Coordinates of C-alpha atoms and ligand atoms in Angstrom, one line a residue:
X27 CA 10.9 2.7 38.9
X28 CA 9.5 0.9 35.8
X29 CA 7.1 -1.7 36.3
X30 CA 8.2 -4.9 34.5
X31 CA 6.6 -8.3 34.1
X32 CA 6.9 -11.2 36.2
X33 CA 9.1 -13.8 35.0
X34 CA 7.1 -17.2 34.6
X35 CA 7.8 -20.2 34.1
X36 CA 6.8 -22.0 30.4
X37 CA 4.6 -24.1 32.1
X38 CA 3.8 -27.4 30.6
X39 CA 6.3 -27.2 27.6
X40 CA 9.2 -29.6 26.6
X41 CA 12.2 -27.9 26.9
X42 CA 14.6 -27.3 23.7
X43 CA 17.7 -29.3 24.3
X44 CA 21.1 -27.5 23.5
X45 CA 22.3 -28.0 19.7
X46 CA 18.5 -29.2 18.4
X47 CA 17.9 -29.6 14.7
X48 CA 14.7 -28.3 13.6
X49 CA 13.2 -27.8 10.0
X50 CA 11.9 -24.4 11.1
X51 CA 12.0 -21.9 13.5
X52 CA 9.7 -19.3 14.5
X53 CA 10.1 -16.5 16.3
X54 CA 7.1 -15.0 18.0
X55 CA 3.9 -16.3 18.9
X56 CA 0.9 -14.0 17.9
X57 CA -1.3 -14.3 15.5
X58 CA 1.4 -14.8 12.5
X59 CA 3.8 -17.4 14.5
X60 CA 0.7 -18.9 15.7
X61 CA -0.9 -19.7 12.3
X62 CA 2.6 -20.6 10.8
X63 CA 3.1 -22.9 13.4
X64 CA -0.2 -24.8 12.5
X65 CA 0.1 -24.9 8.8
X66 CA 3.9 -26.3 9.1
X67 CA 3.2 -29.4 11.7
X68 CA 0.4 -29.9 9.4
X69 CA 3.1 -30.2 6.6
X70 CA 5.0 -32.6 8.6
X71 CA 7.4 -30.1 9.5
X72 CA 9.7 -30.3 13.0
X73 CA 9.0 -26.9 14.2
X74 CA 9.5 -24.8 17.3
X75 CA 8.5 -21.2 18.3
X76 CA 10.6 -19.4 20.4
X77 CA 8.5 -16.5 22.3
X78 CA 10.2 -13.7 24.2
X79 CA 6.5 -13.1 26.0
X80 CA 5.2 -15.3 29.2
X81 CA 2.1 -16.3 26.9
X82 CA 1.1 -16.7 23.6
X83 CA -0.7 -13.7 21.7
X84 CA 2.0 -11.3 20.8
X85 CA 0.0 -7.9 20.5
X86 CA -2.8 -9.0 22.7
X87 CA -0.7 -10.6 25.3
X88 CA 1.5 -7.7 25.8
X89 CA -0.9 -4.7 25.1
X90 CA -3.1 -5.3 28.4
X91 CA -3.8 -1.4 29.3
X92 CA -7.3 -0.1 29.9
X93 CA -9.0 0.2 26.4
X94 CA -6.6 -1.9 24.3
X95 CA -9.4 -3.1 22.0
X96 CA -10.0 -4.0 18.1
X97 CA -10.1 -1.3 15.3
X98 CA -11.1 -4.3 12.6
X99 CA -14.6 -5.8 13.7
X100 CA -13.8 -8.8 15.7
X101 CA -15.4 -11.2 13.4
X102 CA -13.3 -10.2 10.6
X103 CA -9.8 -10.4 11.5
X104 CA -9.9 -13.6 13.6
X105 CA -8.6 -16.7 11.4
X106 CA -10.9 -17.9 9.0
X107 CA -8.6 -21.1 8.0
X108 CA -11.1 -23.6 10.5
X109 CA -14.7 -23.6 9.9
X110 CA -15.2 -25.5 13.4
X111 CA -13.0 -22.3 15.2
X112 CA -15.4 -20.2 13.2
X113 CA -18.3 -21.7 14.3
X114 CA -17.1 -22.4 18.0
X115 CA -16.1 -19.1 19.0
X116 CA -18.5 -16.5 20.0
X117 CA -17.0 -12.4 19.5
X118 CA -18.8 -10.7 22.3
X119 CA -18.4 -7.5 21.2
X120 CA -17.9 -6.0 17.8
X121 CA -14.7 -4.7 18.3
X122 CA -13.3 -6.8 21.2
X123 CA -11.0 -6.0 23.7
X124 CA -7.4 -6.8 24.7
X125 CA -8.6 -10.0 27.2
X126 CA -11.4 -11.4 24.8
X127 CA -8.8 -11.7 22.3
X128 CA -5.9 -12.9 24.2
X129 CA -8.4 -15.4 25.8
X130 CA -8.9 -16.5 21.4
X131 CA -5.6 -16.8 20.6
X132 CA -4.6 -19.4 24.1
X133 CA -7.9 -20.9 22.9
X134 CA -6.5 -21.5 19.5
X135 CA -3.2 -22.8 21.1
X136 CA -5.2 -25.3 22.9
X137 CA -7.8 -26.5 20.3
X138 CA -4.9 -27.0 17.7
X139 CA -2.3 -28.3 20.4
X140 CA -0.3 -26.0 19.6
X141 CA 1.8 -25.3 22.7
X142 CA 4.0 -28.4 22.9
X143 CA 5.9 -26.7 20.5
X144 CA 6.3 -23.3 21.6
X145 CA 9.1 -22.2 24.3
X146 CA 7.9 -19.4 26.3
X147 CA 10.0 -16.5 28.2
X148 CA 12.9 -17.0 25.3
X149 CA 13.5 -14.2 23.7
X150 CA 15.8 -14.7 20.2
X151 CA 19.1 -12.9 20.7
X152 CA 20.9 -13.9 17.9
X153 CA 20.8 -15.9 14.3
X154 CA 23.7 -16.8 12.2
X155 CA 24.0 -18.4 9.1
X156 CA 26.0 -21.0 8.2
X157 CA 26.5 -21.3 4.3
X158 CA 28.0 -25.0 4.5
X159 CA 24.9 -26.7 5.9
X160 CA 22.2 -24.3 4.8
X161 CA 21.3 -24.1 8.4
X162 CA 20.7 -21.1 10.9
X163 CA 22.1 -21.3 14.4
X164 CA 19.5 -19.4 16.7
X165 CA 20.6 -18.3 20.4
X166 CA 18.0 -17.1 22.6
X167 CA 19.3 -14.4 25.4
X168 CA 18.3 -17.4 28.1
X169 CA 20.8 -19.6 26.8
X170 CA 19.0 -22.0 24.1
X171 CA 20.7 -22.7 21.5
X172 CA 19.3 -24.8 18.2
X173 CA 19.7 -24.9 14.4
X174 CA 17.0 -25.0 11.9
X175 CA 17.2 -25.1 8.1
X176 CA 14.5 -22.2 7.4
X177 CA 13.3 -19.5 10.1
X178 CA 10.0 -17.5 10.1
X179 CA 11.0 -14.1 11.7
X180 CA 6.8 -13.7 13.0
X181 CA 8.6 -10.8 15.4
X182 CA 5.6 -8.4 14.7
X183 CA 5.2 -5.0 13.2
X184 CA 4.2 -3.3 16.4
X185 CA 6.1 -5.1 19.0
X186 CA 9.3 -3.5 19.2
X187 CA 8.0 -0.7 21.7
X188 CA 10.2 2.5 22.0
X189 CA 10.2 4.5 24.7
X190 CA 12.2 8.1 23.7
X191 CA 15.4 8.9 25.7
X192 CA 14.5 11.4 27.8
X193 CA 16.8 12.6 30.1
X194 CA 16.3 12.1 33.6
X195 CA 13.8 9.2 33.4
X196 CA 16.2 6.7 36.0
X197 CA 15.6 9.3 38.4
X198 CA 11.3 9.2 38.4
X199 CA 10.4 8.1 41.8
X200 CA 6.8 6.9 40.7
X201 CA 6.5 4.4 38.6
X202 CA 6.6 4.0 34.8
X203 CA 5.5 1.5 31.4
X204 CA 4.9 1.8 27.9
X205 CA 1.1 1.2 27.0
X206 CA 3.0 -2.3 24.9
X207 CA 4.0 -3.6 28.1
X208 CA 1.4 -3.5 30.2
X209 CA 2.4 -5.0 33.9
X210 CA 0.7 -8.0 34.1
X211 CA -0.8 -7.6 37.5
X212 CA -2.2 -4.1 36.5
X213 CA -1.0 -0.6 37.0
X214 CA -2.4 1.1 39.9
X215 CA -3.8 5.1 38.4
X216 CA -7.5 5.1 40.8
X217 CA -6.6 8.5 42.9
X218 CA -3.1 9.1 41.1
X219 CA -1.6 12.3 39.4
X220 CA -0.8 10.1 35.8
X221 CA 0.7 11.5 33.0
X222 CA 0.5 10.0 29.4
X223 CA 3.0 10.9 26.6
X224 CA 1.6 10.6 23.6
X225 CA -1.6 10.8 21.5
X226 CA -1.7 8.4 19.0
X227 CA -4.1 4.9 18.6
X228 CA -3.1 3.8 22.0
X229 CA -3.6 6.6 23.8
X230 CA -6.8 7.2 22.0
X231 CA -7.9 4.0 23.5
X232 CA -6.1 4.5 27.1
X233 CA -6.9 8.1 28.1
X234 CA -10.8 7.8 28.2
X235 CA -10.6 5.1 30.3
X236 CA -8.1 5.9 32.9
X237 CA -9.4 9.5 32.9
X238 CA -12.6 7.7 35.0
X239 CA -10.4 6.9 38.1
X240 CA -7.4 9.5 38.0
X241 CA -7.1 12.3 40.7
X242 CA -5.3 14.1 37.6
X243 CA -4.3 13.1 34.3
X244 CA -2.0 15.6 32.1
X245 CA -1.7 14.7 28.4
X246 CA 1.6 15.4 26.6
X247 CA 0.9 15.8 23.1
X248 CA 3.0 16.3 19.8
X249 CA 0.7 15.4 17.2
X250 CA -3.1 15.7 17.5
X251 CA -5.0 12.6 15.7
X252 CA -8.0 12.6 13.4
X253 CA -9.9 10.6 15.7
X254 CA -13.1 9.2 14.8
X255 CA -15.8 7.4 17.0
X256 CA -15.2 3.7 17.0
X257 CA -19.3 3.1 18.2
X258 CA -18.3 -0.2 19.8
X259 CA -21.2 -2.5 21.2
X260 CA -22.1 -5.8 22.0
X261 CA -22.9 -8.6 19.4
X262 CA -26.6 -10.1 20.6
X263 CA -27.5 -13.9 19.7
X264 CA -29.7 -12.7 16.6
X265 CA -26.0 -10.7 15.4
X266 CA -23.9 -13.9 16.4
X267 CA -25.7 -15.9 14.3
X268 CA -25.9 -13.8 11.3
X269 CA -21.9 -13.8 11.3
X270 CA -21.8 -17.2 11.9
X271 CA -24.2 -17.9 9.0
X272 CA -22.2 -15.4 6.7
X273 CA -18.5 -16.0 7.4
X274 CA -17.7 -16.9 3.7
X275 CA -19.6 -13.3 2.7
X276 CA -17.5 -11.6 5.5
X277 CA -14.1 -13.3 4.2
X278 CA -15.1 -12.9 0.3
X279 CA -15.5 -9.1 1.3
X280 CA -12.5 -9.0 2.4
X281 CA -10.3 -10.7 -0.2
X282 CA -11.9 -7.7 -2.5
X283 CA -11.0 -4.7 -0.5
X284 CA -7.9 -2.9 -0.5
X285 CA -6.9 -3.1 3.2
X286 CA -8.7 -6.5 3.6
X287 CA -11.5 -5.0 5.3
X288 CA -15.0 -6.0 5.0
X289 CA -15.7 -2.0 3.8
X290 CA -15.5 -1.0 -0.3
X291 CA -14.9 2.5 -1.4
X292 CA -17.5 4.5 -2.8
X293 CA -16.4 4.7 -6.5
X294 CA -17.8 8.6 -7.2
X295 CA -15.6 11.0 -6.1
X296 CA -16.6 13.4 -3.3
X297 CA -16.3 16.2 -5.7
X298 CA -18.7 15.1 -8.1
X299 CA -21.6 15.1 -5.8
X300 CA -23.4 18.2 -4.8
X301 CA -22.0 19.7 -1.6
X302 CA -25.7 18.4 0.6
X303 CA -25.0 15.0 -1.2
X304 CA -21.5 15.0 0.2
X305 CA -22.4 16.0 3.3
X306 CA -25.2 13.7 3.8
X307 CA -22.9 10.9 3.3
X308 CA -20.5 12.6 5.6
X309 CA -23.3 12.2 8.4
X310 CA -24.4 8.9 7.4
X311 CA -21.0 7.2 7.6
X312 CA -20.1 9.5 10.8
X313 CA -23.0 7.8 12.5
X314 CA -21.5 4.3 11.4
X315 CA -19.2 1.9 13.5
X316 CA -15.2 1.6 12.6
X317 CA -13.6 2.1 9.7
X318 CA -16.7 2.8 7.6
X319 CA -16.2 6.4 7.5
X320 CA -13.0 6.4 6.4
X321 CA -13.0 2.9 4.2
X322 CA -16.7 3.2 2.7
X323 CA -16.1 6.9 1.6
X324 CA -15.8 8.5 -1.5
X325 CA -12.8 7.3 -3.5
X326 CA -10.8 10.3 -3.6
X327 CA -11.0 11.1 0.2
X328 CA -7.4 8.6 0.2
X329 CA -6.2 10.2 -2.1
X330 CA -4.4 13.6 -1.5
X331 CA -6.0 16.6 -2.8
X332 CA -9.0 18.4 -2.7
X333 CA -11.4 15.9 -1.3
X334 CA -9.2 14.8 1.4
X335 CA -9.0 18.1 2.6
X336 CA -12.8 18.5 2.5
X337 CA -13.2 15.3 4.3
X338 CA -10.5 16.4 6.9
X339 CA -12.3 19.9 7.4
X340 CA -15.5 17.8 8.2
X341 CA -13.9 15.8 11.2
X342 CA -12.2 18.9 12.4
X343 CA -15.7 20.4 13.0
X344 CA -16.3 17.2 14.7
X345 CA -13.9 17.7 16.9
X346 CA -14.5 21.0 17.6
X347 CA -18.1 20.4 18.6
X348 CA -17.2 18.2 21.3
X349 CA -14.0 20.2 22.8
X350 CA -15.5 22.9 25.1
X351 CA -12.5 25.2 25.4
X352 CA -11.5 26.5 21.8
X353 CA -8.0 26.7 22.6
X354 CA -7.7 23.0 23.8
X355 CA -9.6 22.1 20.9
X356 CA -7.6 24.1 18.6
X357 CA -5.0 21.9 20.0
X358 CA -6.7 19.1 19.3
X359 CA -7.3 19.6 16.0
X360 CA -4.8 18.1 13.1
X361 CA -3.8 20.4 10.7
X362 CA -0.3 19.8 9.7
X363 CA -1.2 16.0 7.7
X364 CA -3.6 14.9 5.6
X365 CA -6.5 13.1 6.6
X366 CA -6.0 9.0 6.5
X367 CA -1.8 8.8 6.2
X368 CA -2.0 7.5 9.5
X369 CA -3.9 4.8 10.8
X370 CA -6.8 6.2 11.9
X371 CA -6.9 6.3 15.9
X372 CA -10.8 4.5 16.8
X373 CA -12.0 6.3 20.3
X374 CA -14.8 6.1 22.6
X375 CA -15.4 9.2 24.8
X376 CA -12.0 10.8 23.9
X377 CA -12.4 14.7 23.2
X378 CA -15.0 14.7 26.3
X379 CA -12.0 14.2 28.5
X380 CA -10.8 17.5 27.5
X381 CA -13.9 18.9 29.6
X382 CA -13.0 17.3 32.7
X383 CA -11.5 19.8 34.9
X384 CA -9.1 17.4 36.0
X385 CA -7.3 17.3 32.6
X386 CA -4.9 18.8 31.5
X387 CA -3.7 19.1 27.8
X388 CA 0.0 20.2 27.0
X389 CA 1.4 21.0 24.0
X390 CA 5.1 19.4 23.7
X391 CA 5.6 21.2 20.2
X392 CA 5.2 24.7 21.8
X393 CA 7.1 24.0 25.0
X394 CA 8.9 20.7 24.6
X395 CA 9.6 18.0 27.7
X396 CA 13.4 19.0 28.9
X397 CA 13.9 16.1 31.1
X398 CA 12.1 13.4 33.1
X399 CA 12.5 14.5 37.3
X400 CA 12.4 12.5 40.6
X401 CA 8.8 13.8 40.9
X402 CA 7.6 14.6 37.3
X403 CA 8.1 15.8 33.7
X404 CA 9.8 19.3 33.1
X405 CA 9.1 21.1 29.9
X406 CA 10.3 24.1 28.8
X407 CA 7.6 26.1 30.6
X408 CA 6.7 24.0 33.5
X409 CA 7.0 21.2 35.6
X410 CA 4.3 18.6 35.9
X411 CA 4.0 16.6 38.9
X412 CA 3.4 12.7 38.5
X413 CA 2.8 9.6 40.5
X414 CA 2.2 7.5 37.4
X415 CA 4.1 7.9 33.7
X416 CA 2.8 6.4 30.8
X417 CA 4.4 6.2 27.4
X418 CA 2.5 5.7 24.5
X419 CA 5.0 6.5 22.5
X420 CA 4.4 3.5 19.7
X421 CA 7.0 1.3 18.3
X422 CA 9.9 1.2 16.2
X423 CA 7.4 -0.5 13.7
X424 CA 7.8 -3.4 10.9
X425 CA 11.7 -3.6 10.8
X426 CA 12.3 -2.9 14.8
X427 CA 11.7 -6.3 16.2
X428 CA 14.2 -7.8 13.2
X429 CA 17.0 -5.2 13.8
X430 CA 16.7 -5.8 17.5
X431 CA 18.2 -9.7 16.6
X432 CA 21.4 -9.6 16.0
X433 CA 21.0 -11.7 12.4
X434 CA 23.9 -12.4 10.3
X435 CA 23.4 -13.7 6.7
X436 CA 26.1 -15.0 4.0
X437 CA 29.3 -13.2 4.4
X438 CA 28.9 -12.1 8.2
X439 CA 26.7 -9.0 6.7
X440 CA 23.8 -8.2 9.7
X441 CA 20.3 -7.2 8.8
X442 CA 21.2 -3.9 11.1
X443 CA 23.9 -2.8 8.5
X444 CA 21.3 -3.7 5.3
X445 CA 18.4 -1.9 6.8
X446 CA 20.6 0.8 8.0
X447 CA 18.9 3.4 4.8
X448 CA 15.5 1.7 5.2
X449 CA 14.2 -2.2 4.4
X450 CA 15.6 -3.9 1.6
X451 CA 13.6 -6.8 0.9
X452 CA 11.9 -8.5 -1.9
X453 CA 8.1 -8.3 -1.5
X454 CA 9.0 -7.9 2.0
X455 CA 9.6 -11.7 1.7
X456 CA 13.6 -12.1 1.8
X457 CA 16.2 -10.0 2.1
X458 CA 19.3 -10.9 -0.6
X459 CA 22.1 -12.0 1.6
X460 CA 19.6 -13.9 4.3
X461 CA 18.6 -17.2 2.6
X462 CA 16.1 -19.3 4.0
X463 CA 15.0 -16.5 6.2
X464 CA 11.9 -15.1 5.7
X465 CA 10.2 -12.0 7.1
X466 CA 6.3 -11.5 7.6
X467 CA 5.5 -7.9 7.3
X468 CA 2.0 -8.0 7.5
X469 CA 0.1 -6.1 5.6
X470 CA 1.0 -3.4 7.2
X471 CA -1.6 -0.9 7.1
X472 CA -4.4 -3.2 6.8
X473 CA -6.9 -5.9 8.6
X474 CA -3.8 -7.8 9.9
X475 CA -5.0 -11.6 9.7
X476 CA -6.7 -11.1 6.7
X477 CA -3.2 -10.3 5.2
X478 CA -1.3 -12.8 7.1
X479 CA -3.1 -15.7 6.3
X480 CA -2.2 -16.2 2.8
X481 CA 1.5 -15.0 3.5
X482 CA 1.8 -17.7 6.0
X483 CA 0.3 -20.3 3.5
X484 CA 2.3 -18.8 0.4
X485 CA 5.5 -19.6 2.6
X486 CA 4.4 -23.0 4.0
X487 CA 3.5 -23.8 0.5
X488 CA 7.1 -22.6 -1.0
X489 CA 8.8 -24.7 1.9
X490 CA 6.4 -27.9 1.3
X491 CA 7.5 -27.7 -2.7
X492 CA 11.4 -27.2 -2.0
X493 CA 10.9 -30.2 0.3
X494 CA 9.2 -32.1 -2.6
X495 CA 12.6 -31.6 -4.8
X496 CA 15.1 -31.8 -2.4
X497 CA 16.1 -28.3 -2.1
X498 CA 17.5 -27.0 1.0
X499 CA 18.2 -22.9 -0.2
X500 CA 16.4 -20.2 -0.6
X501 CA 17.8 -16.8 -1.5
X502 CA 16.2 -13.6 -3.1
X503 CA 18.4 -12.2 -6.1
X504 CA 19.8 -8.4 -5.7
X505 CA 18.0 -8.0 -8.7
X506 CA 14.5 -8.7 -7.6
X507 CA 15.1 -6.7 -4.4
X508 CA 16.4 -3.7 -6.1
X509 CA 13.2 -3.8 -8.6
X510 CA 11.0 -4.2 -5.4
X511 CA 12.9 -1.7 -3.8
X512 CA 12.1 1.3 -6.7
X513 CA 8.6 0.1 -6.9
X514 CA 8.3 0.9 -3.0
X515 CA 9.5 4.3 -3.9
X516 CA 8.0 5.2 -7.2
X517 CA 4.5 3.5 -6.0
X518 CA 4.5 5.0 -2.2
X519 CA 5.2 8.6 -3.6
X520 CA 1.6 8.7 -4.7
X521 CA 0.1 7.4 -1.6
X522 CA -1.2 9.2 1.8
X523 CA 0.3 7.1 4.0
X524 CA 3.8 8.9 2.6
X525 CA 2.5 12.5 3.5
X526 CA 2.8 12.4 7.3
X527 CA 5.5 11.6 9.7
X528 CA 4.5 8.7 11.3
X529 CA 5.8 5.0 12.0
X530 CA 4.4 3.9 8.1
X531 CA 7.7 5.3 7.1
X532 CA 9.9 5.6 10.3
X533 CA 9.2 9.1 11.1
X534 CA 8.8 8.2 14.7
X535 CA 12.1 7.2 15.5
X536 CA 14.8 9.4 15.6
X537 CA 17.7 8.4 13.6
X538 CA 15.5 5.6 11.6
X539 CA 15.8 6.0 7.6
X540 CA 12.5 7.9 5.7
X541 CA 11.2 5.0 3.7
X542 CA 8.0 3.5 3.2
X543 CA 7.9 0.7 5.6
X544 CA 5.6 -2.1 4.1
X545 CA 4.2 -2.7 0.8
X546 CA 2.3 0.4 -1.4
X547 CA 0.1 -2.4 -2.9
X548 CA -3.3 -3.3 -1.7
X549 CA -3.7 -6.9 -0.6
X550 CA -5.3 -7.9 -3.5
X551 CA -2.7 -7.0 -5.8
X552 CA 0.0 -8.6 -3.4
X553 CA -1.5 -11.7 -3.2
X554 CA -1.4 -12.1 -7.0
X555 CA 1.9 -11.1 -7.4
X556 CA 2.9 -13.7 -4.4
X557 CA 1.1 -16.4 -6.4
X558 CA 2.6 -15.4 -9.8
X559 CA 6.2 -15.5 -8.1
X560 CA 5.0 -18.8 -7.1
X561 CA 3.9 -20.0 -10.4
X562 CA 6.9 -18.8 -11.9
X563 CA 9.3 -21.4 -9.6
X564 CA 9.8 -18.7 -7.6
X565 CA 11.1 -16.2 -9.8
X566 CA 13.4 -13.7 -8.1
X567 CA 14.6 -16.2 -5.9
X568 CA 17.5 -18.6 -6.5
X569 CA 16.9 -22.0 -4.9
X570 CA 19.2 -24.6 -4.5
Ligands
LIG878 C1 -2.6 -1.9 20.5 C2 -2.2 -2.6 19.3 C3 -4.0 -2.3 18.5 C4 -3.9 -2.9 17.3 N1 -5.5 -3.2 16.8 C5 -5.7 -4.0 15.2 C6 -6.3 -4.1 15.0 O1 -8.2 -3.6 15.3 N2 -6.5 -4.9 13.4 C7 -5.1 -5.2 13.0 O2 -5.8 -5.2 11.9 N3 -4.0 -4.9 14.0 C8 -4.3 -4.5 14.7 N4 -2.9 -4.2 15.3 C9 -1.9 -4.7 14.5 C10 -1.3 -5.9 15.4 O3 -0.4 -6.0 15.9 C11 -1.6 -7.7 14.5 O4 -2.6 -7.5 14.3 C12 -1.3 -8.8 14.9 O5 -1.0 -8.8 16.3 C13 0.2 -9.0 14.5 O6 0.7 -10.2 14.8 P1 2.2 -10.7 14.6 O7 1.7 -12.3 15.3 O8 2.3 -10.9 13.6 O9 3.2 -9.9 15.6 P2 2.9 -10.0 17.2 O10 1.2 -9.7 17.7 O11 3.6 -8.6 17.5 O12 3.7 -11.0 17.9 C14 5.1 -11.1 17.7 C15 5.5 -11.7 18.9 O13 7.2 -11.7 18.7 C16 7.9 -12.1 20.0 N5 9.3 -11.4 19.4 C17 9.3 -10.2 19.0 N6 11.3 -10.0 19.1 C18 11.1 -11.7 19.0 C19 12.6 -12.1 20.0 N7 13.6 -11.8 19.5 N8 12.5 -13.5 20.3 C20 11.5 -13.8 20.3 N9 9.9 -13.4 20.3 C21 10.1 -12.4 19.9 C22 7.1 -11.0 20.2 O14 7.4 -10.8 22.1 C23 5.7 -10.8 19.9 O15 5.1 -11.5 21.1 C24 -2.8 -3.7 16.5 C25 -1.7 -3.5 17.3 C26 -1.9 -3.0 18.3 C27 0.1 -2.8 19.0

């Protein structure tokens, strides 16, 4: 039985009336959708947000699993647009957890009076472009029908949760759920036999938390990851004061770095220093919190090659040191992909869990899962009895939430058809044949809010300038789109991100075309490119 969310009413919000016309419909009330609503309303646009969930927050509404938290420093992830908000909000931990993150986004929704324009429990089922009026017709599953000149699909890069199609799931007599659809009222694991499928970023956060309470835990692993210690901690009052006094510097640092984090690479090559000096730097950064050990390290650790492998070996040793049984350690050590080719899972006590007597690691590459049975999981070699089954199996990333909507552009073409061989877009902003529809790809590999704020600002400026000129239609040209696609292929080929079977390239979803999802360019380069496009009168778009 799947544990599902209760369907709460959208209290306090005015309901949309049939056929209403808006300037802009925003799909999604996560970090991106909330900010887009704020910016566009500020410019006087009539805006409505449709959100499938029963609350605001997107990722931080859905991911209620124990251990869910930032791997970005909390104070680099929060919005930067309001000095008042920055000074009012106290982040309690350096890497804040889901409950606080959700509270924060609710606080933002209240502070800026956003709720009155948000329709919760409203999942957009279709969006059809009407060439005659340059408008989109939007339908939700609940029966709302509205029209809007523009659509901003702030549907999330990691929001279309993915449950593999295992035979027999419907027969399972225990309780199951996906980490990204964790029940609002919690999931009882204490004293239960629990199975977790997957060992990616969510699993690595979840497993140490539930391992404290379960009777028995079986972890089904396909790919071991390079997981690094998060080293989270509370923010004391002195730190709090320092953070609040340094926001301009913090955001400036984030603006200057490729992934919009506050860590800048060491400009030296790992191979240009002595082995002792190299090791000393590895150890020093290893003792630091968060992504510093990755993003403040020698620059060439993030390039395919010898330096990368040298650091990968250092991380493998660190894993081995923490796992008592060498056979289990062998299974947990990644050897099939370069360090940093996937987003690095940050952990707090993950490897030690495998020293517990009541925890079992099952390598499903060795013995694949054959089916789910009424009482557990059957692999090629054995059956594992379970009361609770948790899918930490990730997302149909970046494009999944878009292609799950029936989006029809000019000539009736669907976005699903258009994206069949991988996403086709102009800088991730728009797809030719889908005028007035902005997709919000985010930074992909970077610190999300730092990438999303300038993107939202660019789109709202674009719409503002169109309105001033009396324009009603903007569409990316096929030529601009093709040039962008060629750039993604060419520049992507040199990136670590394309060297692993990860969601970055769609490899986690059976049948999904393998293609770099997101930009191969750094955050500063993307901002500069977008600024140039705007400065040249929205070069690459046709405006009418
Ligand atoms: C567990 C987890 C931890 C993460 N940690 C970090 C981190 O530390 N740092 C970082 O930078 N990034 C992190 N991310 C990435 C995270 O997704 C972004 O940081 C950010 O929350 C994305 O915001 P968003 O508004 O673009 O999308 P989301 O937060 O995903 O919101 C999209 C919303 O759109 C709604 N939606 C989708 N389709 C429809 C539809 N058809 N109709 C109506 N509504 C729809 C969804 O319900 C959802 O609420 C994490 C992601 C996950 C899953």
